[in-house]
Structures are given as structure tokens and as C-alpha cells.
mmCIF file of C-alpha atoms in Angstrom:
data_model
loop_
_atom_site.group_PDB
_atom_site.id
_atom_site.type_symbol
_atom_site.label_atom_id
_atom_site.label_comp_id
_atom_site.label_asym_id
_atom_site.label_seq_id
_atom_site.Cartn_x
_atom_site.Cartn_y
_atom_site.Cartn_z
ATOM 1 C CA MET R 1 13.268 -28.850 -20.011
ATOM 2 C CA THR R 2 10.835 -28.417 -17.167
ATOM 3 C CA ALA R 3 11.926 -25.622 -14.852
ATOM 4 C CA PRO R 4 12.028 -26.499 -11.166
ATOM 5 C CA ALA R 5 9.392 -24.769 -9.048
ATOM 6 C CA GLY R 6 10.512 -22.702 -6.121
ATOM 7 C CA SER R 7 12.199 -19.477 -5.293
ATOM 8 C CA THR R 8 13.773 -16.859 -7.512
ATOM 9 C CA ALA R 9 17.107 -18.642 -7.144
ATOM 10 C CA ASP R 10 15.528 -21.809 -8.545
ATOM 11 C CA ALA R 11 14.171 -19.858 -11.499
ATOM 12 C CA PHE R 12 17.635 -18.423 -12.176
ATOM 13 C CA ARG R 13 19.171 -21.896 -12.071
ATOM 14 C CA ALA R 14 16.483 -23.226 -14.395
ATOM 15 C CA THR R 15 17.163 -20.440 -16.895
ATOM 16 C CA SER R 16 20.910 -21.128 -16.765
ATOM 17 C CA LEU R 17 20.295 -24.835 -17.236
ATOM 18 C CA ARG R 18 18.278 -24.188 -20.373
ATOM 19 C CA ARG R 19 21.176 -22.250 -21.864
ATOM 20 C CA TRP R 20 23.686 -24.991 -21.161
ATOM 21 C CA ASN R 21 21.394 -27.882 -21.961
ATOM 22 C CA ALA R 22 21.920 -27.839 -25.724
ATOM 23 C CA VAL R 23 25.710 -27.566 -25.326
ATOM 24 C CA CYS R 24 25.776 -30.557 -22.976
ATOM 25 C CA TRP R 25 23.713 -32.735 -25.278
ATOM 26 C CA VAL R 26 25.934 -31.867 -28.260
ATOM 27 C CA LEU R 27 29.041 -32.668 -26.233
ATOM 28 C CA PHE R 28 27.603 -35.959 -25.009
ATOM 29 C CA ALA R 29 26.773 -36.952 -28.600
ATOM 30 C CA VAL R 30 30.212 -35.947 -29.926
ATOM 31 C CA MET R 31 32.045 -37.824 -27.152
ATOM 32 C CA ALA R 32 29.940 -40.951 -27.648
ATOM 33 C CA ALA R 33 30.467 -40.857 -31.425
ATOM 34 C CA GLY R 34 34.209 -40.373 -30.943
ATOM 35 C CA MET R 35 34.449 -43.345 -28.579
ATOM 36 C CA VAL R 36 32.548 -45.565 -30.973
ATOM 37 C CA ALA R 37 34.409 -44.499 -34.115
ATOM 38 C CA ILE R 38 37.977 -44.037 -32.870
ATOM 39 C CA ASP R 39 38.572 -46.293 -29.865
ATOM 40 C CA ARG R 40 39.526 -49.879 -30.449
ATOM 41 C CA PRO R 41 37.126 -52.502 -29.166
ATOM 42 C CA GLY R 42 37.916 -53.561 -25.618
ATOM 43 C CA GLY R 43 36.947 -53.323 -22.004
ATOM 44 C CA SER R 44 38.155 -49.742 -21.578
ATOM 45 C CA LYS R 45 36.035 -48.557 -24.500
ATOM 46 C CA TYR R 46 32.867 -50.091 -23.129
ATOM 47 C CA THR R 47 33.666 -48.906 -19.617
ATOM 48 C CA ALA R 48 34.106 -45.318 -20.870
ATOM 49 C CA LEU R 49 30.848 -45.569 -22.802
ATOM 50 C CA ALA R 50 29.136 -46.885 -19.664
ATOM 51 C CA LEU R 51 30.473 -43.974 -17.572
ATOM 52 C CA LEU R 52 29.367 -41.429 -20.164
ATOM 53 C CA GLY R 53 26.014 -43.192 -20.457
ATOM 54 C CA ALA R 54 25.524 -42.990 -16.671
ATOM 55 C CA VAL R 55 26.111 -39.221 -16.777
ATOM 56 C CA VAL R 56 23.734 -38.806 -19.727
ATOM 57 C CA VAL R 57 20.969 -40.872 -18.107
ATOM 58 C CA ALA R 58 21.285 -39.131 -14.715
ATOM 59 C CA TYR R 59 21.326 -35.708 -16.355
ATOM 60 C CA ALA R 60 18.326 -36.543 -18.545
ATOM 61 C CA VAL R 61 16.271 -37.857 -15.632
ATOM 62 C CA LEU R 62 17.125 -34.873 -13.432
ATOM 63 C CA THR R 63 16.365 -32.237 -16.067
ATOM 64 C CA ARG R 64 13.275 -33.900 -17.508
ATOM 65 C CA PHE R 65 11.808 -34.966 -14.164
ATOM 66 C CA PRO R 66 13.212 -32.600 -11.502
ATOM 67 C CA ALA R 67 10.829 -33.883 -8.818
ATOM 68 C CA ASN R 68 11.765 -37.560 -9.244
ATOM 69 C CA PRO R 69 12.716 -39.331 -5.982
ATOM 70 C CA VAL R 70 15.626 -41.343 -7.462
ATOM 71 C CA VAL R 71 18.089 -38.971 -9.124
ATOM 72 C CA ARG R 72 18.473 -35.881 -6.977
ATOM 73 C CA PRO R 73 20.829 -32.951 -7.731
ATOM 74 C CA HIS R 74 23.559 -34.158 -5.382
ATOM 75 C CA GLY R 75 23.163 -37.673 -6.764
ATOM 76 C CA TYR R 76 23.796 -36.416 -10.299
ATOM 77 C CA LEU R 77 26.891 -34.517 -9.138
ATOM 78 C CA SER R 78 28.210 -37.694 -7.465
ATOM 79 C CA VAL R 79 27.758 -39.635 -10.731
ATOM 80 C CA LEU R 80 29.528 -36.808 -12.601
ATOM 81 C CA VAL R 81 32.505 -36.895 -10.178
ATOM 82 C CA VAL R 82 32.865 -40.670 -10.583
ATOM 83 C CA ALA R 83 32.517 -40.489 -14.386
ATOM 84 C CA LEU R 84 35.116 -37.725 -14.715
ATOM 85 C CA GLY R 85 37.563 -39.665 -12.570
ATOM 86 C CA GLY R 86 36.940 -42.850 -14.575
ATOM 87 C CA LEU R 87 37.313 -41.117 -17.942
ATOM 88 C CA ALA R 88 40.507 -39.401 -16.773
ATOM 89 C CA TYR R 89 41.926 -42.820 -15.876
ATOM 90 C CA LEU R 90 40.776 -44.551 -19.061
ATOM 91 C CA ARG R 91 41.372 -41.712 -21.508
ATOM 92 C CA GLY R 92 43.087 -38.359 -21.682
ATOM 93 C CA ASN R 93 40.359 -36.291 -23.340
ATOM 94 C CA TYR R 94 38.078 -35.618 -20.347
ATOM 95 C CA ALA R 95 38.822 -31.881 -20.262
ATOM 96 C CA ALA R 96 35.937 -30.886 -22.552
ATOM 97 C CA LEU R 97 33.376 -32.666 -20.383
ATOM 98 C CA PHE R 98 34.964 -31.167 -17.250
ATOM 99 C CA MET R 99 34.744 -27.588 -18.539
ATOM 100 C CA VAL R 100 31.246 -27.799 -19.966
ATOM 101 C CA THR R 101 29.839 -29.316 -16.785
ATOM 102 C CA LEU R 102 31.447 -26.715 -14.502
ATOM 103 C CA PRO R 103 28.203 -24.703 -14.199
ATOM 104 C CA HIS R 104 26.362 -27.845 -13.064
ATOM 105 C CA TYR R 105 28.177 -27.799 -9.710
ATOM 106 C CA TRP R 106 26.693 -24.392 -8.961
ATOM 107 C CA MET R 107 23.301 -25.082 -10.493
ATOM 108 C CA PHE R 108 22.749 -28.356 -8.651
ATOM 109 C CA GLY R 109 24.919 -27.796 -5.575
ATOM 110 C CA ARG R 110 22.404 -25.234 -4.268
ATOM 111 C CA THR R 111 24.868 -23.773 -1.712
ATOM 112 C CA PRO R 112 28.425 -22.449 -2.241
ATOM 113 C CA ARG R 113 29.823 -24.978 0.231
ATOM 114 C CA ALA R 114 28.201 -27.965 -1.508
ATOM 115 C CA SER R 115 29.103 -26.654 -4.968
ATOM 116 C CA MET R 116 32.777 -26.128 -4.103
ATOM 117 C CA GLY R 117 32.817 -29.471 -2.325
ATOM 118 C CA PHE R 118 31.675 -31.409 -5.410
ATOM 119 C CA LEU R 119 33.946 -29.328 -7.659
ATOM 120 C CA GLY R 120 36.896 -30.115 -5.368
ATOM 121 C CA LEU R 121 36.048 -33.835 -5.473
ATOM 122 C CA ALA R 122 35.887 -33.753 -9.275
ATOM 123 C CA THR R 123 39.253 -31.946 -9.451
ATOM 124 C CA VAL R 124 40.944 -34.393 -7.081
ATOM 125 C CA ALA R 125 39.401 -37.397 -8.885
ATOM 126 C CA THR R 126 40.566 -36.278 -12.339
ATOM 127 C CA LEU R 127 44.074 -35.343 -11.180
ATOM 128 C CA ALA R 128 44.471 -38.542 -9.163
ATOM 129 C CA ALA R 129 43.199 -40.644 -12.078
ATOM 130 C CA THR R 130 45.595 -38.870 -14.471
ATOM 131 C CA ILE R 131 48.565 -39.546 -12.172
ATOM 132 C CA ALA R 132 47.548 -43.188 -11.935
ATOM 133 C CA ARG R 133 47.173 -43.485 -15.718
ATOM 134 C CA GLN R 134 50.554 -41.842 -16.381
ATOM 135 C CA GLY R 135 52.305 -43.846 -13.695
ATOM 136 C CA GLY R 136 53.368 -40.945 -11.463
ATOM 137 C CA TRP R 137 54.172 -37.252 -11.333
ATOM 138 C CA THR R 138 55.402 -36.635 -14.845
ATOM 139 C CA VAL R 139 56.704 -33.375 -16.303
ATOM 140 C CA GLU R 140 53.725 -33.222 -18.660
ATOM 141 C CA PHE R 141 51.327 -33.582 -15.747
ATOM 142 C CA LEU R 142 52.998 -30.854 -13.686
ATOM 143 C CA THR R 143 53.475 -28.362 -16.519
ATOM 144 C CA VAL R 144 50.333 -28.898 -18.592
ATOM 145 C CA GLN R 145 47.541 -30.860 -17.018
ATOM 146 C CA LEU R 146 47.880 -29.670 -13.412
ATOM 147 C CA VAL R 147 48.236 -26.011 -14.360
ATOM 148 C CA SER R 148 45.394 -26.041 -16.937
ATOM 149 C CA THR R 149 43.088 -27.916 -14.592
ATOM 150 C CA MET R 150 43.719 -25.496 -11.722
ATOM 151 C CA ILE R 151 43.143 -22.495 -14.008
ATOM 152 C CA VAL R 152 39.844 -23.936 -15.209
ATOM 153 C CA VAL R 153 38.787 -24.708 -11.636
ATOM 154 C CA ALA R 154 39.760 -21.227 -10.407
ATOM 155 C CA VAL R 155 37.758 -19.582 -13.207
ATOM 156 C CA GLY R 156 34.850 -21.877 -12.454
ATOM 157 C CA VAL R 157 34.937 -20.972 -8.753
ATOM 158 C CA LEU R 158 35.012 -17.237 -9.489
ATOM 159 C CA ILE R 159 32.160 -17.456 -11.981
ATOM 160 C CA GLY R 160 30.171 -19.687 -9.644
ATOM 161 C CA LEU R 161 30.572 -17.374 -6.663
ATOM 162 C CA TRP R 162 29.573 -14.418 -8.829
ATOM 163 C CA ALA R 163 26.506 -16.261 -10.119
ATOM 164 C CA HIS R 164 25.539 -17.273 -6.580
ATOM 165 C CA SER R 165 25.861 -13.650 -5.482
ATOM 166 C CA VAL R 166 23.611 -12.556 -8.359
ATOM 167 C CA VAL R 167 21.043 -15.177 -7.373
ATOM 168 C CA ALA R 168 21.153 -14.072 -3.721
ATOM 169 C CA GLN R 169 20.722 -10.429 -4.711
ATOM 170 C CA SER R 170 17.842 -11.340 -7.017
ATOM 171 C CA ALA R 171 16.150 -13.284 -4.252
ATOM 172 C CA GLU R 172 16.637 -10.387 -1.825
ATOM 173 C CA ARG R 173 15.274 -7.938 -4.405
ATOM 174 C CA ALA R 174 12.256 -10.169 -4.985
ATOM 175 C CA ARG R 175 11.673 -10.358 -1.231
ATOM 176 C CA LEU R 176 11.936 -6.583 -0.863
ATOM 177 C CA ILE R 177 9.605 -6.006 -3.821
ATOM 178 C CA THR R 178 7.067 -8.429 -2.348
ATOM 179 C CA GLU R 179 7.331 -6.729 1.039
ATOM 180 C CA LEU R 180 6.992 -3.305 -0.593
ATOM 181 C CA GLU R 181 3.907 -4.395 -2.527
ATOM 182 C CA ARG R 182 2.378 -5.822 0.639
ATOM 183 C CA THR R 183 3.156 -2.612 2.533
ATOM 184 C CA GLN R 184 1.681 -0.508 -0.278
ATOM 185 C CA ALA R 185 -1.455 -2.653 -0.278
ATOM 186 C CA GLU R 186 -1.788 -2.310 3.510
ATOM 187 C CA LEU R 187 -1.203 1.438 3.250
ATOM 188 C CA SER R 188 -3.814 1.720 0.504
ATOM 189 C CA GLU R 189 -6.312 -0.203 2.622
ATOM 190 C CA ALA R 190 -5.511 2.032 5.605
ATOM 191 C CA HIS R 191 -6.049 5.132 3.460
ATOM 192 C CA GLN R 192 -9.343 3.734 2.217
ATOM 193 C CA ARG R 193 -10.468 2.960 5.760
ATOM 194 C CA GLN R 194 -9.392 6.410 6.933
ATOM 195 C CA GLY R 195 -11.140 8.013 3.965
ATOM 196 C CA ALA R 196 -14.308 6.085 4.716
ATOM 197 C CA ALA R 197 -14.099 7.065 8.392
ATOM 198 C CA ASP R 198 -13.545 10.716 7.476
ATOM 199 C CA GLU R 199 -16.486 10.615 5.076
ATOM 200 C CA ARG R 200 -18.726 9.041 7.726
ATOM 201 C CA GLU R 201 -17.671 11.730 10.190
ATOM 202 C CA ARG R 202 -18.354 14.458 7.622
ATOM 203 C CA ILE R 203 -21.798 13.063 6.848
ATOM 204 C CA ALA R 204 -22.586 12.710 10.561
ATOM 205 C CA ARG R 205 -21.483 16.282 11.147
ATOM 206 C CA ASP R 206 -23.600 17.575 8.260
ATOM 207 C CA ILE R 207 -26.634 15.620 9.433
ATOM 208 C CA HIS R 208 -26.184 16.916 12.964
ATOM 209 C CA ASP R 209 -25.773 20.507 11.806
ATOM 210 C CA THR R 210 -28.698 20.457 9.379
ATOM 211 C CA LEU R 211 -31.275 17.706 9.504
ATOM 212 C CA ALA R 212 -31.017 16.948 13.206
ATOM 213 C CA GLN R 213 -31.310 20.625 14.097
ATOM 214 C CA GLY R 214 -34.271 21.001 11.757
ATOM 215 C CA PHE R 215 -36.031 17.993 13.260
ATOM 216 C CA ALA R 216 -35.416 19.351 16.767
ATOM 217 C CA SER R 217 -36.950 22.658 15.684
ATOM 218 C CA ILE R 218 -39.941 20.862 14.208
ATOM 219 C CA ILE R 219 -40.486 18.959 17.458
ATOM 220 C CA VAL R 220 -40.384 22.160 19.557
ATOM 221 C CA LEU R 221 -42.743 23.949 17.178
ATOM 222 C CA ALA R 222 -45.123 20.988 17.069
ATOM 223 C CA GLU R 223 -45.283 20.776 20.860
ATOM 224 C CA ALA R 224 -45.942 24.526 21.108
ATOM 225 C CA ALA R 225 -48.596 24.392 18.402
ATOM 226 C CA ARG R 226 -50.400 21.501 20.052
ATOM 227 C CA ALA R 227 -50.365 23.260 23.409
ATOM 228 C CA GLY R 228 -51.877 26.424 21.899
ATOM 229 C CA LEU R 229 -54.540 24.898 19.654
ATOM 230 C CA GLY R 230 -57.359 25.877 22.023
ATOM 231 C CA SER R 231 -56.055 29.104 23.536
ATOM 232 C CA ALA R 232 -54.044 30.677 20.698
ATOM 233 C CA PRO R 233 -55.161 29.286 17.344
ATOM 234 C CA GLU R 234 -53.481 32.062 15.353
ATOM 235 C CA ARG R 235 -50.181 31.420 17.071
ATOM 236 C CA SER R 236 -50.577 27.685 16.480
ATOM 237 C CA ALA R 237 -51.303 28.304 12.806
ATOM 238 C CA GLN R 238 -48.121 30.377 12.558
ATOM 239 C CA GLN R 239 -46.185 27.609 14.218
ATOM 240 C CA LEU R 240 -47.628 25.056 11.794
ATOM 241 C CA ARG R 241 -46.465 27.252 8.926
ATOM 242 C CA SER R 242 -43.040 27.376 10.543
ATOM 243 C CA ILE R 243 -43.064 23.564 10.762
ATOM 244 C CA GLU R 244 -43.873 23.361 7.066
ATOM 245 C CA SER R 245 -41.125 25.859 6.187
ATOM 246 C CA THR R 246 -38.592 24.062 8.372
ATOM 247 C CA ALA R 247 -39.492 20.717 6.802
ATOM 248 C CA ARG R 248 -39.061 22.187 3.315
ATOM 249 C CA GLU R 249 -35.701 23.654 4.300
ATOM 250 C CA ASN R 250 -34.647 20.294 5.707
ATOM 251 C CA LEU R 251 -35.656 18.637 2.455
ATOM 252 C CA ALA R 252 -33.578 21.172 0.541
ATOM 253 C CA GLU R 253 -30.646 20.571 2.903
ATOM 254 C CA ALA R 254 -30.946 16.827 2.374
ATOM 255 C CA ARG R 255 -30.867 17.303 -1.386
ATOM 256 C CA GLU R 256 -27.862 19.582 -1.054
ATOM 257 C CA LEU R 257 -26.047 16.989 1.033
ATOM 258 C CA VAL R 258 -26.714 14.318 -1.587
ATOM 259 C CA GLY R 259 -25.602 16.673 -4.340
ATOM 260 C CA SER R 260 -22.384 17.593 -2.565
ATOM 261 C CA ALA R 261 -21.617 13.901 -2.028
ATOM 262 C CA ARG R 262 -21.981 13.251 -5.769
ATOM 263 C CA HIS R 263 -20.148 16.427 -6.791
ATOM 264 C CA PRO R 264 -17.828 17.395 -3.921
ATOM 265 C CA ASP R 265 -15.975 19.988 -6.025
ATOM 266 C CA ARG R 266 -19.071 21.721 -7.322
ATOM 267 C CA ALA R 267 -18.924 25.435 -6.596
ATOM 268 C CA ALA R 268 -21.832 27.156 -4.952
ATOM 269 C CA ALA R 269 -21.342 30.881 -5.125
ATOM 270 C CA GLY R 270 -23.503 33.383 -3.344
ATOM 271 C CA SER R 271 -23.610 35.910 -0.573
ATOM 272 C CA VAL R 272 -23.000 34.344 2.794
ATOM 273 C CA ALA R 273 -24.757 37.300 4.416
ATOM 274 C CA LEU R 274 -27.973 36.501 2.567
ATOM 275 C CA THR R 275 -27.753 32.858 3.585
ATOM 276 C CA LEU R 276 -27.180 33.750 7.236
ATOM 277 C CA ARG R 277 -29.956 36.359 7.163
ATOM 278 C CA ARG R 278 -32.534 33.732 6.169
ATOM 279 C CA THR R 279 -31.322 31.454 8.962
ATOM 280 C CA LEU R 280 -31.523 34.244 11.561
ATOM 281 C CA ASP R 281 -34.984 35.332 10.435
ATOM 282 C CA ARG R 282 -36.251 31.763 10.759
ATOM 283 C CA PHE R 283 -34.673 31.480 14.222
ATOM 284 C CA ALA R 284 -36.218 34.753 15.424
ATOM 285 C CA GLU R 285 -39.631 33.754 14.088
ATOM 286 C CA ASP R 286 -39.528 30.332 15.732
ATOM 287 C CA THR R 287 -38.162 31.400 19.124
ATOM 288 C CA GLY R 288 -39.409 34.972 19.543
ATOM 289 C CA LEU R 289 -35.909 36.064 20.616
ATOM 290 C CA THR R 290 -34.372 39.371 19.609
ATOM 291 C CA VAL R 291 -31.688 38.886 16.968
ATOM 292 C CA GLU R 292 -29.260 41.736 16.282
ATOM 293 C CA ALA R 293 -27.257 41.083 13.121
ATOM 294 C CA ASP R 294 -24.452 42.999 11.429
ATOM 295 C CA LEU R 295 -23.613 40.982 8.319
ATOM 296 C CA ALA R 296 -21.039 42.268 5.835
ATOM 297 C CA GLU R 297 -21.593 41.390 2.181
ATOM 298 C CA LEU R 298 -18.988 38.743 1.407
ATOM 299 C CA GLU R 299 -18.602 36.432 -1.541
ATOM 300 C CA CYS R 300 -17.228 33.110 -0.306
ATOM 301 C CA ASP R 301 -16.407 29.777 -1.839
ATOM 302 C CA GLN R 302 -18.705 26.864 -1.103
ATOM 303 C CA GLN R 303 -16.674 25.345 1.730
ATOM 304 C CA THR R 304 -16.311 28.656 3.569
ATOM 305 C CA ARG R 305 -19.981 29.499 3.112
ATOM 306 C CA ILE R 306 -21.081 26.106 4.414
ATOM 307 C CA ALA R 307 -18.675 26.317 7.373
ATOM 308 C CA LEU R 308 -20.026 29.731 8.401
ATOM 309 C CA LEU R 309 -23.613 28.559 7.960
ATOM 310 C CA ARG R 310 -23.060 25.380 10.002
ATOM 311 C CA CYS R 311 -21.366 27.323 12.815
ATOM 312 C CA THR R 312 -24.300 29.716 12.903
ATOM 313 C CA GLN R 313 -26.866 26.908 12.896
ATOM 314 C CA GLU R 314 -25.089 24.997 15.657
ATOM 315 C CA SER R 315 -24.659 28.113 17.819
ATOM 316 C CA LEU R 316 -28.331 29.065 17.426
ATOM 317 C CA ALA R 317 -29.371 25.499 18.228
ATOM 318 C CA ASN R 318 -27.343 25.654 21.447
ATOM 319 C CA VAL R 319 -28.988 28.983 22.316
ATOM 320 C CA ARG R 320 -32.429 27.459 21.687
ATOM 321 C CA LYS R 321 -31.758 24.356 23.792
ATOM 322 C CA HIS R 322 -29.552 25.571 26.643
ATOM 323 C CA ALA R 323 -28.976 29.316 26.934
ATOM 324 C CA ARG R 324 -32.407 30.658 28.004
ATOM 325 C CA ALA R 325 -31.324 33.945 26.393
ATOM 326 C CA SER R 326 -33.407 36.931 25.321
ATOM 327 C CA THR R 327 -31.045 38.484 22.794
ATOM 328 C CA VAL R 328 -28.646 37.017 20.239
ATOM 329 C CA GLY R 329 -26.032 39.033 18.377
ATOM 330 C CA VAL R 330 -24.398 37.954 15.124
ATOM 331 C CA VAL R 331 -21.542 39.839 13.433
ATOM 332 C CA LEU R 332 -19.991 38.783 10.124
ATOM 333 C CA ALA R 333 -16.950 40.824 9.084
ATOM 334 C CA ARG R 334 -13.963 40.622 6.836
ATOM 335 C CA GLN R 335 -10.764 41.349 8.736
ATOM 336 C CA PRO R 336 -7.220 41.714 7.346
ATOM 337 C CA TYR R 337 -6.412 38.244 8.614
ATOM 338 C CA GLY R 338 -9.579 36.516 7.432
ATOM 339 C CA VAL R 339 -13.334 36.198 7.673
ATOM 340 C CA GLU R 340 -14.704 36.471 11.197
ATOM 341 C CA LEU R 341 -18.070 35.316 12.507
ATOM 342 C CA GLU R 342 -19.067 36.245 16.060
ATOM 343 C CA ILE R 343 -22.219 34.952 17.782
ATOM 344 C CA THR R 344 -23.117 36.128 21.279
ATOM 345 C CA ASP R 345 -26.053 35.650 23.627
ATOM 346 C CA ASP R 346 -27.089 36.949 27.069
ATOM 347 C CA GLY R 347 -28.072 33.536 28.362
ATOM 348 C CA THR R 348 -27.020 31.493 31.363
ATOM 349 C CA GLY R 349 -23.627 30.551 29.970
ATOM 350 C CA PHE R 350 -21.615 27.454 30.897
ATOM 351 C CA GLU R 351 -18.141 26.246 31.881
ATOM 352 C CA VAL R 352 -16.277 25.782 28.605
ATOM 353 C CA ASP R 353 -13.542 23.536 30.024
ATOM 354 C CA ARG R 354 -16.085 21.079 31.405
ATOM 355 C CA SER R 355 -18.357 20.968 28.378
ATOM 356 C CA SER R 356 -18.263 18.352 25.681
ATOM 357 C CA GLY R 357 -20.530 17.759 22.757
ATOM 358 C CA PHE R 358 -20.628 16.708 19.138
ATOM 359 C CA GLY R 359 -21.685 20.183 17.994
ATOM 360 C CA LEU R 360 -18.700 22.162 19.276
ATOM 361 C CA ASP R 361 -16.258 19.440 18.237
ATOM 362 C CA GLY R 362 -17.837 19.352 14.795
ATOM 363 C CA MET R 363 -17.456 23.108 14.401
ATOM 364 C CA ARG R 364 -13.808 22.964 15.451
ATOM 365 C CA LYS R 365 -13.024 20.166 12.990
ATOM 366 C CA ARG R 366 -14.892 21.844 10.158
ATOM 367 C CA LEU R 367 -12.972 25.102 10.660
ATOM 368 C CA ALA R 368 -9.663 23.248 11.107
ATOM 369 C CA GLU R 369 -10.124 21.649 7.683
ATOM 370 C CA LEU R 370 -10.105 25.172 6.233
ATOM 371 C CA GLY R 371 -7.169 26.320 8.332
ATOM 372 C CA GLY R 372 -9.426 28.228 10.720
ATOM 373 C CA ARG R 373 -10.173 28.035 14.419
ATOM 374 C CA LEU R 374 -13.070 28.288 16.845
ATOM 375 C CA THR R 375 -12.930 30.200 20.132
ATOM 376 C CA VAL R 376 -15.693 29.762 22.714
ATOM 377 C CA THR R 377 -15.840 32.147 25.673
ATOM 378 C CA SER R 378 -18.434 31.709 28.407
ATOM 379 C CA SER R 379 -19.008 31.589 32.125
ATOM 380 C CA VAL R 380 -22.024 30.724 34.244
ATOM 381 C CA GLY R 381 -24.479 33.636 34.253
ATOM 382 C CA ASP R 382 -22.544 35.811 31.761
ATOM 383 C CA GLY R 383 -23.721 34.486 28.408
ATOM 384 C CA THR R 384 -21.650 32.940 25.628
ATOM 385 C CA ARG R 385 -19.440 34.228 22.814
ATOM 386 C CA VAL R 386 -18.564 32.004 19.853
ATOM 387 C CA LEU R 387 -15.892 33.322 17.459
ATOM 388 C CA ALA R 388 -15.146 31.537 14.183
ATOM 389 C CA LEU R 389 -12.189 32.622 12.049
ATOM 390 C CA ILE R 390 -11.350 31.403 8.546
ATOM 391 C CA PRO R 391 -8.127 32.683 6.932
ATOM 392 C CA LEU R 392 -8.228 34.732 3.730
ATOM 393 C CA GLY R 393 -6.445 31.937 1.901
ATOM 394 C CA THR R 394 -9.704 30.012 1.626
ATOM 395 C CA GLN R 395 -11.490 32.916 -0.054
ATOM 396 C CA THR R 396 -12.210 33.156 -3.756
#
């Protein structure tokens, strides 16, 4: 039998129909054979065969061609009600057909109200036809047929309501599962978008803290070298060497960025003091400023080392571009509560509450990812103090 297309409830009905289909066809065949072999020829025999044949044809058309425009589910139930009433009037052995077709009222009725309505019509038709055939309210009708019919109908109603409840729950479960899958898919897409946005922000922050700062240094050195080509050739030559060194360092930084993107969990051990020392020496050479450094020897994991290096690079870049300072102090120390990096300058300072920039925000976010914090203290004319703290929990 071809299963009707549609909702989960339709699928349940189609499955139930397949289970009852074989039983119905066997019963139809047995009843037809009994009428042909046992009943005496006459109008009632042919009428009963015609009624049974109408049920068989309607049922066959509906189950084989569920989308046909002629025999619809309620049409089949109407034929079944008429046939049961006719058989009950012509014969007394309609009970088997009545019981076996009980599930059809719920399978084809579609709603509890329609199913119970057709079942009630079939019950009234069979009882009324039996009374008419027996000539009135007999003792046999009241004690046997009425009681047995009502019991069968009551059981059919209970089973039908239970089956309808199961179908409704299945449909609700299917709806909830579909909604859950859709929500999970939307959540996964949101996580992917957020992950992509976070990765873009991380890359932008790394580029700003490394390559962009290096390019800015190259530009300043190139301008100074060009200005001193005629008057201070030795100084210009030194600046050209600094440009070359800065470009090489930028190239190394670019390769490190690519490598960390491919292997984000790759460890990079080493002394953070040594890394910062090279950065400070390059800064002092390029700017001519006095750099006073007190760097404790600390072994840090890769993320902590990079965070401290980026904070140092960004702070020095701000000193180069804005502070107009003469002296820079850098202190790296391990405190009981974590690793502390302090960078100070004697420059012009600024109003912290009114300042905004990608560099400071990037430092704050980078430290926050490690559970740390950034404190910036400054005022106009009094220099600037940048304090970065990373908890001990991030140390190896």
C-alpha cells in the first residue's frame, strides 16, 4: 500500500493501515466466500454481496490511490456505515466486519470528533437495522447484541483516543526535534560567525602590534635618513641599517603570525626578559631615548610571552608617536599575585578618560583573555605609566 504523504500523524496512520490491511483483505475474502457458498440464491444474497463489494472497492481505491479525487477518507467511512447497516439488516453475522474495521474510523476520520461521529453512526445503523430485522426490542437483542456491541464500541473508543494521543505526542515531539535542530544549526552558525569575528580581531590586533608598528618605524627612519644624507652620512647609514633590521624583524613577525595561525597550540618557550631586551635595544637605537630596564628572568608560556611583548611594543610605539619623552623605564617582575610589567615615560602625558585608540583597547582585550588587566595612569605634563598584570595561573 502506498503511504499517504504528510505529517508524522499521517505516517503513523499509514503504518497502522499496513498492519490491518492483510487482516481486512482476509476477512473480505472469507465473508464473500461464505455468502456465495452458504446463502441461498436470492435478492438478499446479491444485495449483501453488493454492499460488501462496495466496501472492498472503496477501501482498495483509497489505500492504493490515496490522492484520488473520488473516494476520500470520509467517503469510505460513509460507505462502511451504510454497508454495516445493510448487512445487519440482511444478515446477523456483521460483527466480525464491525470489529475489524474499528481502527479505520480513527485512521481515516483524522480528528477525534469525526472519528467518533462515524463510529456512532455505524453503531446506530447496525443496532437500528438489527431491531428492524428482529421485529422489535427482543430479549436476545437487549441481553446479547446490544451489550456486546456497546462493549466493542467502548473498547474501540478508548483505543482510538489512546492512538490519537500517541499520534499527537509524536507530532509534537517531531516539531520540537525539528525546532531544536534548527536552533542548534542557528547556534552553530552564530558560534562560527563569532569565532570568525574573534579571529579577525586577533589578527588585526597582531598586525597592529607588530607589522604596523614596524612599518611606522621604517617610515620614521627612512625620513630621518633621507634628511641626513648630505649633512650626516654616517647617521643616515646607521638609520638604513636600522631600516633593514626592522624589516627583517617584521618579516620574522609575519612568519610567526602565519605559524601561530596554523599551529595555535604550539608552545614557544624562552625568556621573556631576553625578548623584551631586544625590543628595548632596538627602540633606544632608533629613537635615541634613554631606556632604563629592570627585567627579571622569567620563563613564560607562549601566550603570556606574546602578551607582554605586544604590550611593550604598543607602549613604546605610543611613546615614539605622542609622548615627546626623554626617558623610558621598563620593569618586569614576578609578584606573588602574578607577572607584572610596568612601562613609564617622562613625556607630555594625556587625559586617560578622554583617550581612545585601537592600541590600548587591544592591550586590554589581550590581557583579559589571559585573566589579566591593564592599568593606564597619566595626566597632561606628568608622563604616563602603563601597568600590565597577568595572574600566576597562566604561567607554566
